[in-house]
Coordinates of C-alpha atoms in Angstrom, one line a residue:
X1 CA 11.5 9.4 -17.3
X2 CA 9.9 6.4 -19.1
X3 CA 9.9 4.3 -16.2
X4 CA 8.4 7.2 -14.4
X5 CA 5.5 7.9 -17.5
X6 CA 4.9 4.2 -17.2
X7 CA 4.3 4.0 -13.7
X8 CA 1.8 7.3 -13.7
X9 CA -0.4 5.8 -16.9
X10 CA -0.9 2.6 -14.6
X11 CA -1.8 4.9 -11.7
X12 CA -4.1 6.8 -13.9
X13 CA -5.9 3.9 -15.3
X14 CA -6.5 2.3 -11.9
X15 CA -7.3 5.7 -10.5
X16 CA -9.7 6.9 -13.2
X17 CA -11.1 3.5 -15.1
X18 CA -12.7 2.1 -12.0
X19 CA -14.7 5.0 -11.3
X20 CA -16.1 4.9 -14.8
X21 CA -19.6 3.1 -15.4
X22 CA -19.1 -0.2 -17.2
X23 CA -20.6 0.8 -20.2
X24 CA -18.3 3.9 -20.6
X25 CA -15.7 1.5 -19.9
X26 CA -16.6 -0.9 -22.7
X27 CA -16.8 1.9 -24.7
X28 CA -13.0 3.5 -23.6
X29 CA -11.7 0.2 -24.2
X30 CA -12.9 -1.1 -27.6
X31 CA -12.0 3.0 -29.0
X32 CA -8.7 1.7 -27.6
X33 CA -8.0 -1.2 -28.6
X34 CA -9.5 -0.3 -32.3
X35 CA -6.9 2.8 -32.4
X36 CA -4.3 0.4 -31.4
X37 CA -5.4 -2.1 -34.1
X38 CA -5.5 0.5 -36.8
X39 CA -1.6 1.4 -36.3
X40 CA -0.4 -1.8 -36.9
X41 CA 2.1 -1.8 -34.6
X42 CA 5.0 -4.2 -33.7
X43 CA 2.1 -5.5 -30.7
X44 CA -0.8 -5.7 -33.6
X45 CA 1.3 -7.3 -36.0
X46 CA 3.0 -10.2 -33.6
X47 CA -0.5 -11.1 -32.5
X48 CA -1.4 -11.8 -36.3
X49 CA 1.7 -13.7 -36.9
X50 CA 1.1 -15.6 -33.6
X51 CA -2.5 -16.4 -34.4
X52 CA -1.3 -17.7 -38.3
X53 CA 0.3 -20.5 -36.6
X54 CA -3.0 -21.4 -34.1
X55 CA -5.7 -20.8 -37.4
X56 CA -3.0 -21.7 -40.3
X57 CA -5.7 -21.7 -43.0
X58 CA -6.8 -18.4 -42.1
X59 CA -6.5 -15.7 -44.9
X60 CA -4.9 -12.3 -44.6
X61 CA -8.7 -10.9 -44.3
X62 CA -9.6 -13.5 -41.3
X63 CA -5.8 -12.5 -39.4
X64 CA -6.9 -9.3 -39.7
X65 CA -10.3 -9.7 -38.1
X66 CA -9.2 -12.2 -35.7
X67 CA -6.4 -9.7 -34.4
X68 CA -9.0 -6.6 -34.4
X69 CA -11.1 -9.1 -32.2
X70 CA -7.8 -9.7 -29.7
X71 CA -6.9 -6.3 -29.1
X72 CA -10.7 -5.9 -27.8
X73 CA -10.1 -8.8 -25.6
X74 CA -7.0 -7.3 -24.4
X75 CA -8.0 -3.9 -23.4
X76 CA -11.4 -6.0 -22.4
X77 CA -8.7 -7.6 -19.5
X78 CA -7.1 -3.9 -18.9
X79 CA -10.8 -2.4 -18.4
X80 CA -12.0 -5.2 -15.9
X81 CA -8.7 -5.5 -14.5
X82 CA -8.9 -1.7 -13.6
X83 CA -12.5 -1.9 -12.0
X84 CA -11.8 -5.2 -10.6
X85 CA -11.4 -3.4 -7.1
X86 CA -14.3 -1.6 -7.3
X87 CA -16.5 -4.5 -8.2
X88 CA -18.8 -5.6 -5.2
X89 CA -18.4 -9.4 -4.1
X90 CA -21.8 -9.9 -5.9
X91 CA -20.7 -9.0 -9.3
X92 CA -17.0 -10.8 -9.1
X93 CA -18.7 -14.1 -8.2
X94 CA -21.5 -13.7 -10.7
X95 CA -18.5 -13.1 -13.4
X96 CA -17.4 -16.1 -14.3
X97 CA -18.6 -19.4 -15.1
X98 CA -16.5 -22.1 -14.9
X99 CA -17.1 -26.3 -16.4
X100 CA -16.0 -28.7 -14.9
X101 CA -14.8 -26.9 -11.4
X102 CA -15.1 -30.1 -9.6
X103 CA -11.7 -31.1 -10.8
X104 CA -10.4 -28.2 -8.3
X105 CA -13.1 -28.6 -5.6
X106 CA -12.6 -32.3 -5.7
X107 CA -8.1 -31.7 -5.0
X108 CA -8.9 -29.3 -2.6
X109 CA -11.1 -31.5 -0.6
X110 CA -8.4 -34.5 -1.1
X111 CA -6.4 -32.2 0.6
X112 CA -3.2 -32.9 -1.6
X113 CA -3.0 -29.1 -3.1
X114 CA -3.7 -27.9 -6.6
X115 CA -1.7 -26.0 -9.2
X116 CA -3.6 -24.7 -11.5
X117 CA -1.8 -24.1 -15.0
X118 CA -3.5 -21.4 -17.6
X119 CA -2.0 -19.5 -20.7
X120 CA -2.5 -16.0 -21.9
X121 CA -6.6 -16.4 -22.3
X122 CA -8.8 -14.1 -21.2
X123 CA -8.9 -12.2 -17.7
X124 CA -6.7 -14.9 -15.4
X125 CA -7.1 -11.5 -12.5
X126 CA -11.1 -12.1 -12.5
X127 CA -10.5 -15.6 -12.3
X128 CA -8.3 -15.1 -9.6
X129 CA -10.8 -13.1 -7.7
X130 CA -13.7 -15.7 -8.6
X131 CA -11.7 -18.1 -7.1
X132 CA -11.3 -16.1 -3.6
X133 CA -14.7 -14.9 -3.6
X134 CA -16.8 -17.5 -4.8
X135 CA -14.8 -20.3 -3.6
X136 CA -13.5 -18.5 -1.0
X137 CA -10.2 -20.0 -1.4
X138 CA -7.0 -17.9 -1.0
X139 CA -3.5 -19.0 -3.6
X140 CA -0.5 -18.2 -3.9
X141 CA 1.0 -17.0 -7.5
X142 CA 4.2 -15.5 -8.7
X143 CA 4.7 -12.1 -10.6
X144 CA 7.5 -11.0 -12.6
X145 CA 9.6 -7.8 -11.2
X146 CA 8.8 -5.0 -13.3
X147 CA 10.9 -1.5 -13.8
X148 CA 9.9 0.9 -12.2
X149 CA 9.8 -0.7 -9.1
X150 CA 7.0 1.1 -8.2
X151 CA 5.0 -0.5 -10.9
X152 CA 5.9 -3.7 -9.5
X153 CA 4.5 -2.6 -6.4
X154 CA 0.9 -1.5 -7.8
X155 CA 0.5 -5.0 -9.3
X156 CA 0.8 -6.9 -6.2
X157 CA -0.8 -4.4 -4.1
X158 CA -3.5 -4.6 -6.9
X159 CA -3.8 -8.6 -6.7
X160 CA -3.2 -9.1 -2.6
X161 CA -6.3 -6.8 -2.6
X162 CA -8.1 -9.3 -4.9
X163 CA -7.2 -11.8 -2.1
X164 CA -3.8 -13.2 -3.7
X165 CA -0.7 -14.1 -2.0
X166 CA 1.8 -12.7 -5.1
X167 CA 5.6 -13.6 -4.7
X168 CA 8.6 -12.6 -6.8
X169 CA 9.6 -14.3 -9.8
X170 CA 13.9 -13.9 -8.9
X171 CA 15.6 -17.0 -9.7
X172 CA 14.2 -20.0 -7.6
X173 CA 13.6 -18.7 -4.5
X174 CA 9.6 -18.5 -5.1
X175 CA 9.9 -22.1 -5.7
X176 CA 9.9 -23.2 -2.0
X177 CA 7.1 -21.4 -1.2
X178 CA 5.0 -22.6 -3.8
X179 CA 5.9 -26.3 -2.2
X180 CA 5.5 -25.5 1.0
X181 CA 1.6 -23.8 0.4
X182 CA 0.8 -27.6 -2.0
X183 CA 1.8 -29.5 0.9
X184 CA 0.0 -27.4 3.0
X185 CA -3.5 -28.5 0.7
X186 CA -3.1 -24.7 -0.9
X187 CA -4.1 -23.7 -4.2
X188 CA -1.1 -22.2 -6.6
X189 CA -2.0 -20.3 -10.0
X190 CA 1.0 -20.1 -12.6
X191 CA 0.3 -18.0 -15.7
X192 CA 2.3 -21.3 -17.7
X193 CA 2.7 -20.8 -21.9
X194 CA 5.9 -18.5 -22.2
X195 CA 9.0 -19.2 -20.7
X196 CA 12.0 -17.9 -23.0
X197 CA 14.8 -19.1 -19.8
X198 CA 17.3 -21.7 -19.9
X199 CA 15.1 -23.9 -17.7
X200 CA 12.0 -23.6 -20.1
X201 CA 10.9 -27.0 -21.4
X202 CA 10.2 -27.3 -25.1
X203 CA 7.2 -28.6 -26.5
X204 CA 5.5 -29.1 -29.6
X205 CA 2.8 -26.1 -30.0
X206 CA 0.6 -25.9 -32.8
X207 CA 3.7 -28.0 -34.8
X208 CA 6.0 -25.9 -33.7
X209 CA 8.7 -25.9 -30.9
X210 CA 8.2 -23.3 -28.2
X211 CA 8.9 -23.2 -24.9
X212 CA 7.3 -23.4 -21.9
X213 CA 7.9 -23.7 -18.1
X214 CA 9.3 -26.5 -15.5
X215 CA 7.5 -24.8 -12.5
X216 CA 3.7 -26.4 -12.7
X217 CA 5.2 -30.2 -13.4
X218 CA 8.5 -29.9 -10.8
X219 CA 5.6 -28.5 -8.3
X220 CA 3.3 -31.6 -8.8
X221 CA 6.1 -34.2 -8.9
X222 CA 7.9 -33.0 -5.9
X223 CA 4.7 -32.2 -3.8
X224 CA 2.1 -34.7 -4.8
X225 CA -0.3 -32.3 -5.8
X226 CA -2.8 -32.4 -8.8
X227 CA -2.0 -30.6 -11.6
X228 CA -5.0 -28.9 -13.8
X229 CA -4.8 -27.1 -17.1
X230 CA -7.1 -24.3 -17.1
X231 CA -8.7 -22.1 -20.0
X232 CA -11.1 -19.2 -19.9
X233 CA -12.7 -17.1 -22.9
X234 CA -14.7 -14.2 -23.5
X235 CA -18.5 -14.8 -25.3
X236 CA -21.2 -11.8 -26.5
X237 CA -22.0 -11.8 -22.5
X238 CA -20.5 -9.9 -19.7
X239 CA -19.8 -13.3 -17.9
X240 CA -16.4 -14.9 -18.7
X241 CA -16.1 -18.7 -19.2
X242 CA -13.9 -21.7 -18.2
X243 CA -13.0 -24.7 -18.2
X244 CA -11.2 -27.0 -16.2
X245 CA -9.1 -29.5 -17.8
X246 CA -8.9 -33.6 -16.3
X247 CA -5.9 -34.1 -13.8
X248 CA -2.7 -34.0 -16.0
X249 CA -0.7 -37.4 -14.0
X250 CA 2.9 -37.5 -12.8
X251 CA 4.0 -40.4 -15.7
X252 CA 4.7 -43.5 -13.8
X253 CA 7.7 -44.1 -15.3
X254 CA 11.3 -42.1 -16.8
X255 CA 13.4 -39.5 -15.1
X256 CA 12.4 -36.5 -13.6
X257 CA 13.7 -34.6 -16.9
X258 CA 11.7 -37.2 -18.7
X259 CA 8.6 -36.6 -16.6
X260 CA 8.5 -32.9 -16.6
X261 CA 8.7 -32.8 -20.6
X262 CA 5.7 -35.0 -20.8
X263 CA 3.7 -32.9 -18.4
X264 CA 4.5 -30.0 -19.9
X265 CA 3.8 -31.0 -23.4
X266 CA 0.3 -32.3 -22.2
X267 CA -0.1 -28.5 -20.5
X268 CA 0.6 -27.2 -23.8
X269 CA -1.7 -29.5 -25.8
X270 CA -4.4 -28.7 -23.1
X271 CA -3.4 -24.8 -23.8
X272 CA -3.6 -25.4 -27.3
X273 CA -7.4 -27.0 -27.5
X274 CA -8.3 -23.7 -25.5
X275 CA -6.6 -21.5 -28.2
X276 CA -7.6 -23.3 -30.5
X277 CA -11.4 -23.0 -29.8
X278 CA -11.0 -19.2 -28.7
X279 CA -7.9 -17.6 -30.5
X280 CA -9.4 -14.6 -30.5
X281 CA -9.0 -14.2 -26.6
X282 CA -5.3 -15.4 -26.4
X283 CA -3.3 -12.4 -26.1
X284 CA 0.6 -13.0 -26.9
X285 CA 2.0 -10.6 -28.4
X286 CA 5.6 -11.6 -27.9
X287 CA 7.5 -13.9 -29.6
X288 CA 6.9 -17.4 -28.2
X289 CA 7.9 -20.2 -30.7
X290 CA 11.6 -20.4 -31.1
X291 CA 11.9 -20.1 -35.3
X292 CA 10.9 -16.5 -34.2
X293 CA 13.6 -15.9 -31.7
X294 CA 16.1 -12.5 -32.5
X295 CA 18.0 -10.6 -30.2
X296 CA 15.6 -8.1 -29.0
X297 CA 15.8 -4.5 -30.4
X298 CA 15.0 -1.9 -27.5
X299 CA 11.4 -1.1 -28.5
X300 CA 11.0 -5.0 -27.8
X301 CA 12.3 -4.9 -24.7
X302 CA 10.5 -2.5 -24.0
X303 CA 6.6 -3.8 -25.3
X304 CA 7.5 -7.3 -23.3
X305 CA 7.8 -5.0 -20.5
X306 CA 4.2 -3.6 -20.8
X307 CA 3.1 -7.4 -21.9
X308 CA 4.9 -9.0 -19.1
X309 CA 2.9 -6.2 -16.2
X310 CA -0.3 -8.4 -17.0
X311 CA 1.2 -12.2 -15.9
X312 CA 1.7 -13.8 -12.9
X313 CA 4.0 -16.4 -14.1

């Protein structure tokens, strides 16, 4: 029945949102996001714990506030996500503004493939369709199965319609894929600041140990291609911004293990200047450093499950 219940409010927001005009959009989701806010639930209250570590001289007044501000940029990314399909080519390519792009043009042009590497910041499904409409360059991500299957099933229905080739996250076997489309000179986008596996590389974030994962350094190593950090962020406009990060290199020297920790932990510090600048717009609200780690209760299981429906990592 939850499954089920969970499946139908997706429906219904895809259904229903996208037909709404943007401003009574705006409007749904910041009454959203502030009833959300105002609970102080498990979600509410991870984000402000989350967000002590990026702003640690923050007081309790400036958590709050900053947290109020994230759940407005979260249901911001529910209520474009929604309309995304909807929008005309026009308005998607007119909807973000991105510095520095020439560090992707430029890769794609060298012909060696590109992984692009972003965290949890802002709307990564507009900048997904930016990229396919204004550059008019198709990629290849990964998505993480989701219960109900059907839900699973919206979200890469929903992203192959943005122009997105989406494949399973199950074990490894996305892996070869993703190597086969970089030596191909394709583009791959990896969602890339939480991985809570076995195989998840820890790194120093914000001072603390977190973990994040192998994927975008093991692509670059093993295919050749150029690895870029990305960030994006929300401003008082209705155009989101981003930023592409210089090249992060294959280290000349060490062992693969050796190599893969250092380009992960210059993805997270990459990650962490974006954060950093925008906090407001970075929307964990999981656990992600390990001094937080518990066994999960069910209603945790079952919150990273609604998290989790917004990544393609």
């Amino acid at each position: 029945m939850k499954d089920r219940l969970t499946d139908a409010l997706y429906g219904l927001g895809w259904s229903t949102v996208k037909k709404l005009p943007e401003p009574a959009a705006e409007r749904l989701g910041r009454t959203i996001a502030d009833t959300v806010w105002k609970r102080r639930g498990k979600g509410v209250l991870r984000l402000e714990s989350n967000l002590a570590r990026v702003v640690p001289d923050a007081s309790p007044q400036r958590l709050a506030e900053l947290s109020k501000a994230g759940m407005r940029s979260y249901l911001r990314y529910w209520m474009e996500s929604f309309r995304l399909p909807s929008w005309s080519r026009d308005r998607v390519a007119d909807g973000v503004d991105v510095k520095d792009i020439h560090y992707l043009t430029d890769g794609l042009a060298a012909g060696k493939g590109v992984v692009l590497a972003l965290p949890h910041l802002g709307n990564w499904d507009l900048a997904g369709a930016w990229v396919t409409t204004k550059l008019e360059t198709p990629f290849t991500t990964v998505a993480e199965r989701l219960k109900p299957e059907t839900l699973y099933d919206r979200f890469v229905a929903y992203r192959e319609s943005l122009g997105m080739e989406v494949l399973p996250h199950t074990g490894g076997a996305a892996f070869g894929t993703l190597a086969r489309r970089l030596r191909a000179g394709g583009l791959v986008c990896l969602v890339a600041d939480r991985d809570l596996s076995a195989s998840g590389v820890e790194v120093k974030f914000f001072g603390e140990t977190a973990r994040m994962p192998a994927g975008p350094a093991l692509l670059a190593q093993q295919t050749g291609a150029l690895l870029l950090p990305v960030t994006l962020w929300y401003d008082d406009t209705s155009v989101m911004k981003g930023r592409v990060h210089p090249p992060v290199d294959v280290p000349e020297t060490g062992t693969r293990v050796e190599k893969t920790s250092a380009m992960t932990q210059a993805l997270a510090d990459a990650f962490a200047t974006g954060i950093a600048d925008h906090p407001e717009d970075w929307h964990m609200l999981q656990r992600l450093w390990l001094a937080d780690l518990e066994p999960p209760s069910d209603d945790d299981t079952d919150d990273a499950a609604v998290h989790r429906s917004g990544e393609s990592s």
